[in-house]
PDB file of C-alpha atoms in Angstrom:
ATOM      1  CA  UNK B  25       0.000   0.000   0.000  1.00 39.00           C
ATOM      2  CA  UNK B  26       1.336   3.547  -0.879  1.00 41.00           C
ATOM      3  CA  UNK B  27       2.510   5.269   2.163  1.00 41.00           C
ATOM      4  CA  UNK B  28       1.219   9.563   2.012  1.00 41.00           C
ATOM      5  CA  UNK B  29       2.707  10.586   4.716  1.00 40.00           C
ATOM      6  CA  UNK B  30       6.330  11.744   3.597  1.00 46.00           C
ATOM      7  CA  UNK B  31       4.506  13.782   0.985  1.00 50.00           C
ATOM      8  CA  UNK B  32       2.116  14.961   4.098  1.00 89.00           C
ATOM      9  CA  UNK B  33       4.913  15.698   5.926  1.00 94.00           C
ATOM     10  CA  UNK B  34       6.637  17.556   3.175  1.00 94.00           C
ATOM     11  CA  UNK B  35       3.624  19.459   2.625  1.00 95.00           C
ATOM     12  CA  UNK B  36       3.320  20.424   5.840  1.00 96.00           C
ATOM     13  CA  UNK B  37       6.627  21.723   6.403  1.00 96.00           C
ATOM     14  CA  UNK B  38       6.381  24.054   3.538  1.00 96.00           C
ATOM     15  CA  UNK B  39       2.512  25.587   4.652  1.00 96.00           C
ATOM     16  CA  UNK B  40       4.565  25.959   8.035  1.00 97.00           C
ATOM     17  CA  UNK B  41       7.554  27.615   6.846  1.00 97.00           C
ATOM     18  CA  UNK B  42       5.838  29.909   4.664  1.00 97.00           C
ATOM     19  CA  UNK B  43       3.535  31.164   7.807  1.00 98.00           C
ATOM     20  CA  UNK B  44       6.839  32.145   9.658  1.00 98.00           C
ATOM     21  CA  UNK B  45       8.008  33.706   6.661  1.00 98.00           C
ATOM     22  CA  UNK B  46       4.930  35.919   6.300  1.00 98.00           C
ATOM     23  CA  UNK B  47       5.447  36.295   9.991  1.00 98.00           C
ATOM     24  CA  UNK B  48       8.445  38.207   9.914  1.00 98.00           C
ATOM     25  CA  UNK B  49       8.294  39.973   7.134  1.00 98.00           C
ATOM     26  CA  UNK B  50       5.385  41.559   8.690  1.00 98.00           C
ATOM     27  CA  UNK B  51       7.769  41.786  12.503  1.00 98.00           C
ATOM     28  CA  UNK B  52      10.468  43.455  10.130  1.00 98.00           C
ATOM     29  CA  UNK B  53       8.321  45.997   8.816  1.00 98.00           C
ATOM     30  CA  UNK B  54       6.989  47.372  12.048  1.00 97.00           C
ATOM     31  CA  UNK B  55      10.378  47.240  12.984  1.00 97.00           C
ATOM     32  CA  UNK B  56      11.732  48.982   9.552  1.00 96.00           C
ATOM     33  CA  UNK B  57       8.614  51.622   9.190  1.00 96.00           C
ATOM     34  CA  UNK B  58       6.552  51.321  12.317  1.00 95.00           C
ATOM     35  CA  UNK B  59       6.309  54.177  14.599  1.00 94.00           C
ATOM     36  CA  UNK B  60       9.127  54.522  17.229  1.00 90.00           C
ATOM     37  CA  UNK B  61       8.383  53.914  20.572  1.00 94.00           C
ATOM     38  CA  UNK B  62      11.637  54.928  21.532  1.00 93.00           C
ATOM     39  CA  UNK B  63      12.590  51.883  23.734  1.00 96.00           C
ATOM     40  CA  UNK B  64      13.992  49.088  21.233  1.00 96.00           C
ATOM     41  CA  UNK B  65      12.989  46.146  23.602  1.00 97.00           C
ATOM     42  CA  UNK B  66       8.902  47.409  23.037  1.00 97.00           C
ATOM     43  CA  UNK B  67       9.419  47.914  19.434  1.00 97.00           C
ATOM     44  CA  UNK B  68      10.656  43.869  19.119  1.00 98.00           C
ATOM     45  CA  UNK B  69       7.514  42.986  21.755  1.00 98.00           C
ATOM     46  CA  UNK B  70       5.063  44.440  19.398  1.00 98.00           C
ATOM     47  CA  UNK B  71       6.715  43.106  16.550  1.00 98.00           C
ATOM     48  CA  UNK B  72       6.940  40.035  17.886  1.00 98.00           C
ATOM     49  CA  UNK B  73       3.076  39.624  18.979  1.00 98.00           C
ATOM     50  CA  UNK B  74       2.115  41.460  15.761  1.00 98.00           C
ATOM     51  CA  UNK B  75       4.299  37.761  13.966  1.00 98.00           C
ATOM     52  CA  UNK B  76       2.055  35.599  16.559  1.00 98.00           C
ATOM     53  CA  UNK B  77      -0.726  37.027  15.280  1.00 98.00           C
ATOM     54  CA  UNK B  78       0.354  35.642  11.520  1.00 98.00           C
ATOM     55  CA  UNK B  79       0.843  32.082  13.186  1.00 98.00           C
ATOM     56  CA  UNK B  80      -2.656  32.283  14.827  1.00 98.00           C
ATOM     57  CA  UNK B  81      -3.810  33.482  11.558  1.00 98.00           C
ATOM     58  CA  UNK B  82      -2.716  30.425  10.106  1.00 97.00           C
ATOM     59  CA  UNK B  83      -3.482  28.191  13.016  1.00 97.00           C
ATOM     60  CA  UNK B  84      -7.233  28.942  12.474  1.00 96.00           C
ATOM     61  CA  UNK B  85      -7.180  28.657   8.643  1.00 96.00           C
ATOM     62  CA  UNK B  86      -5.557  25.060   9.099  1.00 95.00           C
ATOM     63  CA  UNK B  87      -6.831  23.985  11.910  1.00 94.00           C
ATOM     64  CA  UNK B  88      -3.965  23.161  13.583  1.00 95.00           C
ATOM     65  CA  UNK B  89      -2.602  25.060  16.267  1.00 96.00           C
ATOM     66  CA  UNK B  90       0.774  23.497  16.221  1.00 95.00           C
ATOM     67  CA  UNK B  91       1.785  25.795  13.472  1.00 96.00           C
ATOM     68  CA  UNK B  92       3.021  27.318  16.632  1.00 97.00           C
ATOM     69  CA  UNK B  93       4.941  24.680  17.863  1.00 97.00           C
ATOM     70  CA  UNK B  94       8.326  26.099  16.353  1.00 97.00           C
ATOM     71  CA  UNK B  95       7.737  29.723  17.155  1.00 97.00           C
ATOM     72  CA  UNK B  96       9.405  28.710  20.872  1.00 95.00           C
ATOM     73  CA  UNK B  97      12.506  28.117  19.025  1.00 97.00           C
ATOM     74  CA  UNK B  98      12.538  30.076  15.710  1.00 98.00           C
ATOM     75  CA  UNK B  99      12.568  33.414  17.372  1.00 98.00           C
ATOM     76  CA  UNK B 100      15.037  33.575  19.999  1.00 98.00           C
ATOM     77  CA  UNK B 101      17.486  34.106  17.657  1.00 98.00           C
ATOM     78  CA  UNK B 102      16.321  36.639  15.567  1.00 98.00           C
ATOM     79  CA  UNK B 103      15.705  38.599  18.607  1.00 98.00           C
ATOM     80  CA  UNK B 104      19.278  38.073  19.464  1.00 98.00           C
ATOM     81  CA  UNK B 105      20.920  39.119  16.202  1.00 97.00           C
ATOM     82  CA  UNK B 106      18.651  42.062  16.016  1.00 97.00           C
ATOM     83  CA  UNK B 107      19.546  43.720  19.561  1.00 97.00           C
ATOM     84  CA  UNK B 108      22.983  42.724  19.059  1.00 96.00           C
ATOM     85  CA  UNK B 109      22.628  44.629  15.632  1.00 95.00           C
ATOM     86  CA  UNK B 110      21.072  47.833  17.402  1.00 95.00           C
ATOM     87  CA  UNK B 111      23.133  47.804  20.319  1.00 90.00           C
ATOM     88  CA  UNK B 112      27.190  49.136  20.435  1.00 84.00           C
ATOM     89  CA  UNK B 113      28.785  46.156  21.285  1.00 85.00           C
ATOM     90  CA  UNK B 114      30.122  45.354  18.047  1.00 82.00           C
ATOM     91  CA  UNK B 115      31.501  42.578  16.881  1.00 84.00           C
ATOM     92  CA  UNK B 116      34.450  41.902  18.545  1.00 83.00           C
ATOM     93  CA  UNK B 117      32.730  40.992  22.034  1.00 89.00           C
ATOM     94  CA  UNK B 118      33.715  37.692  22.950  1.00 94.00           C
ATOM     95  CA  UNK B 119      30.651  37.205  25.795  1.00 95.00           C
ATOM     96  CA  UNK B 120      28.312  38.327  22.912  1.00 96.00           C
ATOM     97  CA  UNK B 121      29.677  35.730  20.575  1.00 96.00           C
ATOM     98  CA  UNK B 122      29.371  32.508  23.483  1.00 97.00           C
ATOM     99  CA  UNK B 123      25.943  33.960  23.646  1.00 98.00           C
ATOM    100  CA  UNK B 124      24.999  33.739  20.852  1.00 98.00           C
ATOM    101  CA  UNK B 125      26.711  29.856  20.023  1.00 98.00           C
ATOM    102  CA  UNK B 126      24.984  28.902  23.455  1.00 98.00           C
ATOM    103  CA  UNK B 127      21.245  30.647  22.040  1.00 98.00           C
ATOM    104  CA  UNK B 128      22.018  29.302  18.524  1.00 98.00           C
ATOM    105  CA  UNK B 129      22.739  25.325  19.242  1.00 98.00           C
ATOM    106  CA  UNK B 130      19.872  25.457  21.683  1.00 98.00           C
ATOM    107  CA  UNK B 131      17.394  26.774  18.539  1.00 98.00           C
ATOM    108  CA  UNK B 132      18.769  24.511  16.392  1.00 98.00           C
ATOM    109  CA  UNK B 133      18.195  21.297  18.185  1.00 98.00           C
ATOM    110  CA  UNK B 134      15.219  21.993  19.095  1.00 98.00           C
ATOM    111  CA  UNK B 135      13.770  23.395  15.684  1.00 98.00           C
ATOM    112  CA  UNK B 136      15.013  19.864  14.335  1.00 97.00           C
ATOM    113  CA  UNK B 137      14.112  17.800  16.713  1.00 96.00           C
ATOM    114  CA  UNK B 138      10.913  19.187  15.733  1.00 96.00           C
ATOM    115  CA  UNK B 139      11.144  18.692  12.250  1.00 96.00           C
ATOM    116  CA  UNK B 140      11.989  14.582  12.637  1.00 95.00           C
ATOM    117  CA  UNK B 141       9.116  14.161  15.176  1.00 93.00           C
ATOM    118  CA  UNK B 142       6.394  16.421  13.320  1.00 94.00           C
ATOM    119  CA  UNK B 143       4.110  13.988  11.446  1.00 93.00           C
ATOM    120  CA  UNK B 144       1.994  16.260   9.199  1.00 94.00           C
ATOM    121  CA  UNK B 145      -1.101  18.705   9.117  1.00 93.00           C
ATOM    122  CA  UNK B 146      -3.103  15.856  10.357  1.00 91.00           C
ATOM    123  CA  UNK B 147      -1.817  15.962  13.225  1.00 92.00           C
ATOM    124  CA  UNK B 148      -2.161  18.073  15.923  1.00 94.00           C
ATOM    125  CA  UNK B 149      -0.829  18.637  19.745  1.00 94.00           C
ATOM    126  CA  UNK B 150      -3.329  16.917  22.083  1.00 92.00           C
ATOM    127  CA  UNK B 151      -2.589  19.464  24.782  1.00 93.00           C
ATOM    128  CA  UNK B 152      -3.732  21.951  22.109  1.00 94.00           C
ATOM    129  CA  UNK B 153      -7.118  20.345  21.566  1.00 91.00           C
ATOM    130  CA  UNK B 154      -7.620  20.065  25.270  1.00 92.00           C
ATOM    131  CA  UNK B 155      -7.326  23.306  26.002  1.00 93.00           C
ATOM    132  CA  UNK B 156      -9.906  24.326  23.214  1.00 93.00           C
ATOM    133  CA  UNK B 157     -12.287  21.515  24.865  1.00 90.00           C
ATOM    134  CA  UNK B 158     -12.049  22.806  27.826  1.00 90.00           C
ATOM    135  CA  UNK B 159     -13.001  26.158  27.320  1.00 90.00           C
ATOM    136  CA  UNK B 160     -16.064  25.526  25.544  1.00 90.00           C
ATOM    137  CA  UNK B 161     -17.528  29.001  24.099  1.00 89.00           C
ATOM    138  CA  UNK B 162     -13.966  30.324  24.824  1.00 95.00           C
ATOM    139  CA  UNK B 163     -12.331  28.113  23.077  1.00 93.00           C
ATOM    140  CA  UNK B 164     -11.107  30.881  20.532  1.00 95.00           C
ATOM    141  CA  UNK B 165      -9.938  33.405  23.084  1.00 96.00           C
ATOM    142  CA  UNK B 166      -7.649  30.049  24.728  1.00 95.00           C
ATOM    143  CA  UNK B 167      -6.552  29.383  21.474  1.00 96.00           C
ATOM    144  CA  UNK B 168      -5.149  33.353  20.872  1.00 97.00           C
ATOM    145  CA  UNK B 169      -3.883  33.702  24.085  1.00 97.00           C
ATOM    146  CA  UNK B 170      -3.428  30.341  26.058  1.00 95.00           C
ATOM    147  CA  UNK B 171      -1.667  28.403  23.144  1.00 96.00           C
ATOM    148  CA  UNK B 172      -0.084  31.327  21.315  1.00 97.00           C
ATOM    149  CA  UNK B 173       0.221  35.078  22.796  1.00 98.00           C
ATOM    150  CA  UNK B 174       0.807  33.890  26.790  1.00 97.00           C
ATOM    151  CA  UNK B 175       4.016  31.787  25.138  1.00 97.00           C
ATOM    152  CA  UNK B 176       5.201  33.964  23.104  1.00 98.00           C
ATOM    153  CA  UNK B 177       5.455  36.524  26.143  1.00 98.00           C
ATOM    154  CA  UNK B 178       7.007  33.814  28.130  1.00 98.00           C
ATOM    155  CA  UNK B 179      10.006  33.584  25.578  1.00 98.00           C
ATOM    156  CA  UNK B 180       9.717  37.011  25.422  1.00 98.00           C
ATOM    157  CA  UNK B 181      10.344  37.563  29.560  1.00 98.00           C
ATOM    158  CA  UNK B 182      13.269  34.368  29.190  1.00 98.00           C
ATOM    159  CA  UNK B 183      15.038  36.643  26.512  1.00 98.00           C
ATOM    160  CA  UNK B 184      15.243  39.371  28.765  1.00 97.00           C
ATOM    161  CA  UNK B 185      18.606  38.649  29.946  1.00 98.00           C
ATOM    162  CA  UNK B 186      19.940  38.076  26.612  1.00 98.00           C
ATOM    163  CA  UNK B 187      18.764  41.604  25.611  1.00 97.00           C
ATOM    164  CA  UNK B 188      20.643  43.054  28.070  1.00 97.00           C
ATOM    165  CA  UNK B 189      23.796  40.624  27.080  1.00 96.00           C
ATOM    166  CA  UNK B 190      24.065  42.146  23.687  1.00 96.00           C
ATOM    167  CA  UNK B 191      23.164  46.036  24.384  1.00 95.00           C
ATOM    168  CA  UNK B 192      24.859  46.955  27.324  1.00 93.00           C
ATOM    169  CA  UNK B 193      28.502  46.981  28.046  1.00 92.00           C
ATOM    170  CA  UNK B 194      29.512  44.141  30.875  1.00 92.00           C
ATOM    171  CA  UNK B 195      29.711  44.711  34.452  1.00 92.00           C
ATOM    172  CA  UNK B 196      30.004  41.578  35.908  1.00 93.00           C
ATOM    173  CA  UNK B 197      32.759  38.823  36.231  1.00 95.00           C
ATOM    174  CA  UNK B 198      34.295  36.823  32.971  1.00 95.00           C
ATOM    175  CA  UNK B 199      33.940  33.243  34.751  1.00 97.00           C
ATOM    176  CA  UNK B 200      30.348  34.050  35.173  1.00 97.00           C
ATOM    177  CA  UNK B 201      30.195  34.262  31.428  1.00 97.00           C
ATOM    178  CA  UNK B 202      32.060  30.343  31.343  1.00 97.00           C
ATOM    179  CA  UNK B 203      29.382  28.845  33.733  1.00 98.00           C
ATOM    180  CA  UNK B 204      26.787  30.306  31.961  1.00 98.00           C
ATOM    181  CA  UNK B 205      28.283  28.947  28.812  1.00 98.00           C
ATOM    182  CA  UNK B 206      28.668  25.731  30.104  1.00 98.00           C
ATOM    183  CA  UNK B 207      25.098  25.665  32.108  1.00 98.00           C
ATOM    184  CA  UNK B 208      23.825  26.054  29.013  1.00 98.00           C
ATOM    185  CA  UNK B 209      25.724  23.740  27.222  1.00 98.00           C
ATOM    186  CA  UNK B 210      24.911  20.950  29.649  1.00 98.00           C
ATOM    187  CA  UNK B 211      20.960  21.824  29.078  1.00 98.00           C
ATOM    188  CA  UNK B 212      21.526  21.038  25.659  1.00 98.00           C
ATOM    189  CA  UNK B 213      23.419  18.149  25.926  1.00 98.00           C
ATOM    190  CA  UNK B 214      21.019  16.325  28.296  1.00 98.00           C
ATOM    191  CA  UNK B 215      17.968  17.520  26.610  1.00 98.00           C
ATOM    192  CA  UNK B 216      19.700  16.049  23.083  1.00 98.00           C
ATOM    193  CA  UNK B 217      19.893  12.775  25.033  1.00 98.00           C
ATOM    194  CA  UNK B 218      16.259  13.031  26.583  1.00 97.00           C
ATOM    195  CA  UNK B 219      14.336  13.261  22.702  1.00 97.00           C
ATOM    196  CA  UNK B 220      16.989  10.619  21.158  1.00 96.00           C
ATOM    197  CA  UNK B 221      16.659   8.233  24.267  1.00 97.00           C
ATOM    198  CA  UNK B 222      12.866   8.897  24.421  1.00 95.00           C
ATOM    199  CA  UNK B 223      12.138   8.379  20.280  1.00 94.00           C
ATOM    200  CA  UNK B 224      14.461   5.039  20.207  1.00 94.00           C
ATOM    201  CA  UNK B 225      12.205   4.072  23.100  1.00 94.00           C
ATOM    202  CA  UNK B 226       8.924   4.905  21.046  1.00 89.00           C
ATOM    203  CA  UNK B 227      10.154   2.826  18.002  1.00 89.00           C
ATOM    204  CA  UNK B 228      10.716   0.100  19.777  1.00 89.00           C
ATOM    205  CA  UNK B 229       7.997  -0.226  23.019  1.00 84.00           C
ATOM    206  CA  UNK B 230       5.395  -2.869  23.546  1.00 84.00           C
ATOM    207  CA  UNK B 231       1.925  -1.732  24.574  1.00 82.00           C
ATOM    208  CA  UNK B 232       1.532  -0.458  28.384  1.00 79.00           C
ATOM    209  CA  UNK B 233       5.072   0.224  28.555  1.00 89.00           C
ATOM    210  CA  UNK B 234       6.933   2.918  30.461  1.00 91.00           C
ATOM    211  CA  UNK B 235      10.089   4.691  30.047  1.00 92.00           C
ATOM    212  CA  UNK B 236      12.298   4.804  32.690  1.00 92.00           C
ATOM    213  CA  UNK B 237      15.527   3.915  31.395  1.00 93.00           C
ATOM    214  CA  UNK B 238      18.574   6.085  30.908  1.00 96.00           C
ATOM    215  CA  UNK B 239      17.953   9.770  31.860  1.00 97.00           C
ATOM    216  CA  UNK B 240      14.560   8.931  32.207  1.00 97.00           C
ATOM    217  CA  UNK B 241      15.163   6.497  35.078  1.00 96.00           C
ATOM    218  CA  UNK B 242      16.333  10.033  36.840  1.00 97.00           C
ATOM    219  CA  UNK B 243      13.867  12.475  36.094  1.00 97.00           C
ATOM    220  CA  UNK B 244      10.207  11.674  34.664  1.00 97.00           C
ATOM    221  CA  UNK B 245      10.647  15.176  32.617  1.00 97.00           C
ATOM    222  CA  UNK B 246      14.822  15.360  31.855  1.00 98.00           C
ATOM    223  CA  UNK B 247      13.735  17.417  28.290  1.00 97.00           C
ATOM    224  CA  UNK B 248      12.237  19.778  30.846  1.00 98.00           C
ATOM    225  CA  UNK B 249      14.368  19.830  33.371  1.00 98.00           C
ATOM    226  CA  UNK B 250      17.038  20.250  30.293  1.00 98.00           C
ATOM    227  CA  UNK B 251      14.579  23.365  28.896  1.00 98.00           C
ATOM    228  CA  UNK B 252      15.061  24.710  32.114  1.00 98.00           C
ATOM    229  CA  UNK B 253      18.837  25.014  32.806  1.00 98.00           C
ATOM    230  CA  UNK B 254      18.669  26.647  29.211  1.00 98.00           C
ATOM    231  CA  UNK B 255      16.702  29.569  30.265  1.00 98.00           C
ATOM    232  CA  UNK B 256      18.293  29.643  33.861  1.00 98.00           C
ATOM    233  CA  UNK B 257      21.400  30.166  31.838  1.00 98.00           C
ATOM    234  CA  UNK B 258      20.404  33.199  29.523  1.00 98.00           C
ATOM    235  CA  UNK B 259      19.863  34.632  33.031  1.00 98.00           C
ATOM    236  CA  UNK B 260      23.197  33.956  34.049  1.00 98.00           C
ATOM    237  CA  UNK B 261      24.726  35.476  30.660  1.00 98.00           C
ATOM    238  CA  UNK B 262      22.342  38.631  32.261  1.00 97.00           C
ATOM    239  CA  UNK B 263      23.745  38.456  35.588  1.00 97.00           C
ATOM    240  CA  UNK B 264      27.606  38.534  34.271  1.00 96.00           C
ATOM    241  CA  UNK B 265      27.013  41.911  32.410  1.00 96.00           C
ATOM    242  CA  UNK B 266      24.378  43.723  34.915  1.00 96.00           C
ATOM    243  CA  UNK B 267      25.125  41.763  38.487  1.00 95.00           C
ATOM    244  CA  UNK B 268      23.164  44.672  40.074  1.00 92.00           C
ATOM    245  CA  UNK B 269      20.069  43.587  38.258  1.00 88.00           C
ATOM    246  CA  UNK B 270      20.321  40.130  39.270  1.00 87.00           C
ATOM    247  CA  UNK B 271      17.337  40.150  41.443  1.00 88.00           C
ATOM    248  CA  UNK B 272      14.837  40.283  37.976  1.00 94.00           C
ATOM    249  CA  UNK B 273      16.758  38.957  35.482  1.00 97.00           C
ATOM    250  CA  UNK B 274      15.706  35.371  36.711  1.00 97.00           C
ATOM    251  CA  UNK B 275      12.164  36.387  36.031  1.00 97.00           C
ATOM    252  CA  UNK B 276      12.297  34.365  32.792  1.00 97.00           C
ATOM    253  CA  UNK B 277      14.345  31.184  34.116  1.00 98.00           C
ATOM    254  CA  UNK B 278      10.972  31.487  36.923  1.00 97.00           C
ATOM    255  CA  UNK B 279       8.175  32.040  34.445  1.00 97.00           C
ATOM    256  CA  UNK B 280       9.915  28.963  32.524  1.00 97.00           C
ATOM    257  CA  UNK B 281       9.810  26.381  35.997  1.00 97.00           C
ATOM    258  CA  UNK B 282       6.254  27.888  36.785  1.00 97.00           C
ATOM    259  CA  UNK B 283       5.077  26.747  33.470  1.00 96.00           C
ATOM    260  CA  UNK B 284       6.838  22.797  33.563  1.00 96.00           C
ATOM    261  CA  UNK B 285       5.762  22.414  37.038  1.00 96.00           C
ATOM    262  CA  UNK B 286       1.940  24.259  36.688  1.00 95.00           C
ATOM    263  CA  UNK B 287       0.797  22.930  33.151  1.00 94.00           C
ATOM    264  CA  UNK B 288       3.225  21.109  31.098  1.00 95.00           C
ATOM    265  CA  UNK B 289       4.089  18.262  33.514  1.00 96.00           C
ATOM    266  CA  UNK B 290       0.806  17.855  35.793  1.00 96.00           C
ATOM    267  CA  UNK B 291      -0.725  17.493  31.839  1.00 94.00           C
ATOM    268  CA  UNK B 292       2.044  14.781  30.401  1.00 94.00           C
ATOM    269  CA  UNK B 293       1.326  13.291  33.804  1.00 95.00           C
ATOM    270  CA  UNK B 294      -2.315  12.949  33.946  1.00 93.00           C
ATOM    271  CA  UNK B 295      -2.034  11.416  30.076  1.00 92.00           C
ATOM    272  CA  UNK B 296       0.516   8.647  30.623  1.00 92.00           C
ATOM    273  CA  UNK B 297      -1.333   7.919  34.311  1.00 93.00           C
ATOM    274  CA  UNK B 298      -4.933   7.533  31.807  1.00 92.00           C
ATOM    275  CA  UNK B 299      -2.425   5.373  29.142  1.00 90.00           C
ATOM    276  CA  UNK B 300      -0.238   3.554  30.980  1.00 88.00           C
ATOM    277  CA  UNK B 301      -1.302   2.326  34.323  1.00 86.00           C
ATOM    278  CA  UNK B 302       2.373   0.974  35.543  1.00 90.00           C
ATOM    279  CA  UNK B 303       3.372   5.069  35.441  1.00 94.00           C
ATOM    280  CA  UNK B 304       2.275   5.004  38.803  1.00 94.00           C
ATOM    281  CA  UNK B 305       5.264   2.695  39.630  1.00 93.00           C
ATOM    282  CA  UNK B 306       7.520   5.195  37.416  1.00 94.00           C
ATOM    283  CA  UNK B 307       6.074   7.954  39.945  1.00 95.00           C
ATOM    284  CA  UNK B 308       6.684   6.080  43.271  1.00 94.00           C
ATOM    285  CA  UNK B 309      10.396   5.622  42.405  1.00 95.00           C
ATOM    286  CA  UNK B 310      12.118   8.316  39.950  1.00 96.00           C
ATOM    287  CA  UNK B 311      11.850  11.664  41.106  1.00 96.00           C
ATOM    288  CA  UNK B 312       9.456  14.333  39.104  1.00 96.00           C
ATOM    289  CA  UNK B 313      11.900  16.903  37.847  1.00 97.00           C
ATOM    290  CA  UNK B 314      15.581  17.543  38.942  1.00 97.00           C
ATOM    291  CA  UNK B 315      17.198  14.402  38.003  1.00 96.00           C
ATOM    292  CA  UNK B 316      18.513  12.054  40.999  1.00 95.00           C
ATOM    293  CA  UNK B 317      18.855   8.241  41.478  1.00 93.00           C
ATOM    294  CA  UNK B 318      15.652   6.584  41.486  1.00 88.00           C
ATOM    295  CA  UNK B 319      13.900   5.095  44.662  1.00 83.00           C
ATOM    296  CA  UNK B 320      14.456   0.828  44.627  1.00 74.00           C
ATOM    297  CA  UNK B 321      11.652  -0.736  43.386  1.00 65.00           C
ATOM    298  CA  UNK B 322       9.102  -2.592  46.143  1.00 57.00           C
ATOM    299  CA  UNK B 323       9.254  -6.030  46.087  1.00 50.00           C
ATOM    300  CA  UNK B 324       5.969  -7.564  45.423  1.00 46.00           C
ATOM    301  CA  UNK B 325       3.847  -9.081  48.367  1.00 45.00           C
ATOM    302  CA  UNK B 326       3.584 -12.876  47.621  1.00 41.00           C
TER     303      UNK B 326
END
């Protein structure tokens, strides 16, 4: 039988890529011929909700909210080039450059690891529809806000830090500029070897089974945990140029954790708990978020 779904896929990727294409081209010309607010940080806000808006544009024509799915990764780094651009720094500024590598692998990997797992059109992310369902006769005022404006100001807040990084001149110490390299880094790295670990696992599992092997046998969420140190790091990067603004440049790295541990996780548990009743075992023994050795198992009563 003819397989579709490559050609689905393909398909797909292209309505997709064209949305974010439309998107900013429409961020770049507020930017280029908008009016000046005279503060560049709320120029790139409202450019970058007036680019969400595109997405949800296209969300609704498709049907598919998870047009947004990529927007989490996709911008980041155009915000980062385009401060750095505006700002004095130049391009000689070596903290600015391990910035930027740290922001750049992170959007990468995660745009890609996108790519391989997205399925199609068709397809859509369940936490998405839930949301709608839930809602009822709101379910179009979720959609704009709960699945695509609330996000993008979360990235928005995370990338805080990082504006500050590229438009001010550095305060702080130089080794707080290695550990925040190498925080990041490490969030990478272990998120990289959460999705790989966690798709050869989905090729290969019989039904009812759980993960908890490798990283997952020491965190039920390592991707998030992994997400995380990413963000906590951009705030680092923001605490080695302004140390005297420390106190709300973690405001990000905090909006980040409250959205794993208030939504994102309670929801991915609640699903596998409904799917897979031996996840309660998985809960009883490895721990929930910041990776540690797991609990023993119980040996069963006879």
């Amino acid at each position: 039988m003819h397989d579709n779904r490559p050609a689905g896929k393909a398909a797909g990727l292209i309505r997709i890529a064209i949305a974010y294409i439309v998107a900013v081209l429409v961020a770049a010309a507020w930017l280029g011929w908008g009016p000046d607010t005279g503060a560049l940080w709320l120029d790139t806000l409202i450019a970058d909700l007036l680019a969400t808006l595109v997405i949800f544009g296209f969300s609704r024509r498709y049907r598919n909210s998870s047009f947004y799915d990529a927007y989490w990764s996709v911008i980041p780094p155009l915000l980062l080039v385009f401060w750095w651009w505006q700002g004095d720094l130049g391009i000689s500024d070596w903290r600015t450059w391990l910035l930027t590598a740290v922001v750049t692998v992170w959007a990468v990997r995660l745009t890609a690891n996108w790519v391989i797992t997205f399925p199609g059109l068709h397809h859509e992310d369940w936490r998405y529809a839930n949301l709608r369902d839930d809602a009822g006769k709101w379910g179009l005022a979720v959609d704009l806000f709960a699945i695509h404006v609330v996000p993008t100001l979360q990235v928005f807040v995370g990338m805080v830090p990082v504006y500050v990084a590229v438009t001010r001149q550095a305060d702080g110490p130089a080794w707080l500029v290695i550990v925040a390299c190498a925080v990041g880094f490490g969030a990478i790295g272990l998120e990289t070897v959460a999705d790989r670990q966690l798709r050869r696992f989905a090729s290969t599992r019989r039904p009812g089974q759980v993960m908890d092997q490798g990283v997952w046998g020491w965190s039920r969420h390592p991707n998030y945990f992994g997400e995380f140190g990413f963000w906590f790091s951009l705030a680092l990067f923001g605490v080695a140029t302004a140390p005297g603004d420390w106190w709300w440049l973690f405001a990000g790295a905090v909006v980040m954790l409250a959205l794993f541990e208030g939504a994102s996780i309670p929801m991915m548990e609640k699903r596998s708990l409904n799917r897979r009743p031996g996840y309660q075992d998985v809960i009883d023994r490895v721990p929930r978020f910041v990776p540690r050795p797991p609990r023993s198992r119980t040996p069963a009563r006879g």
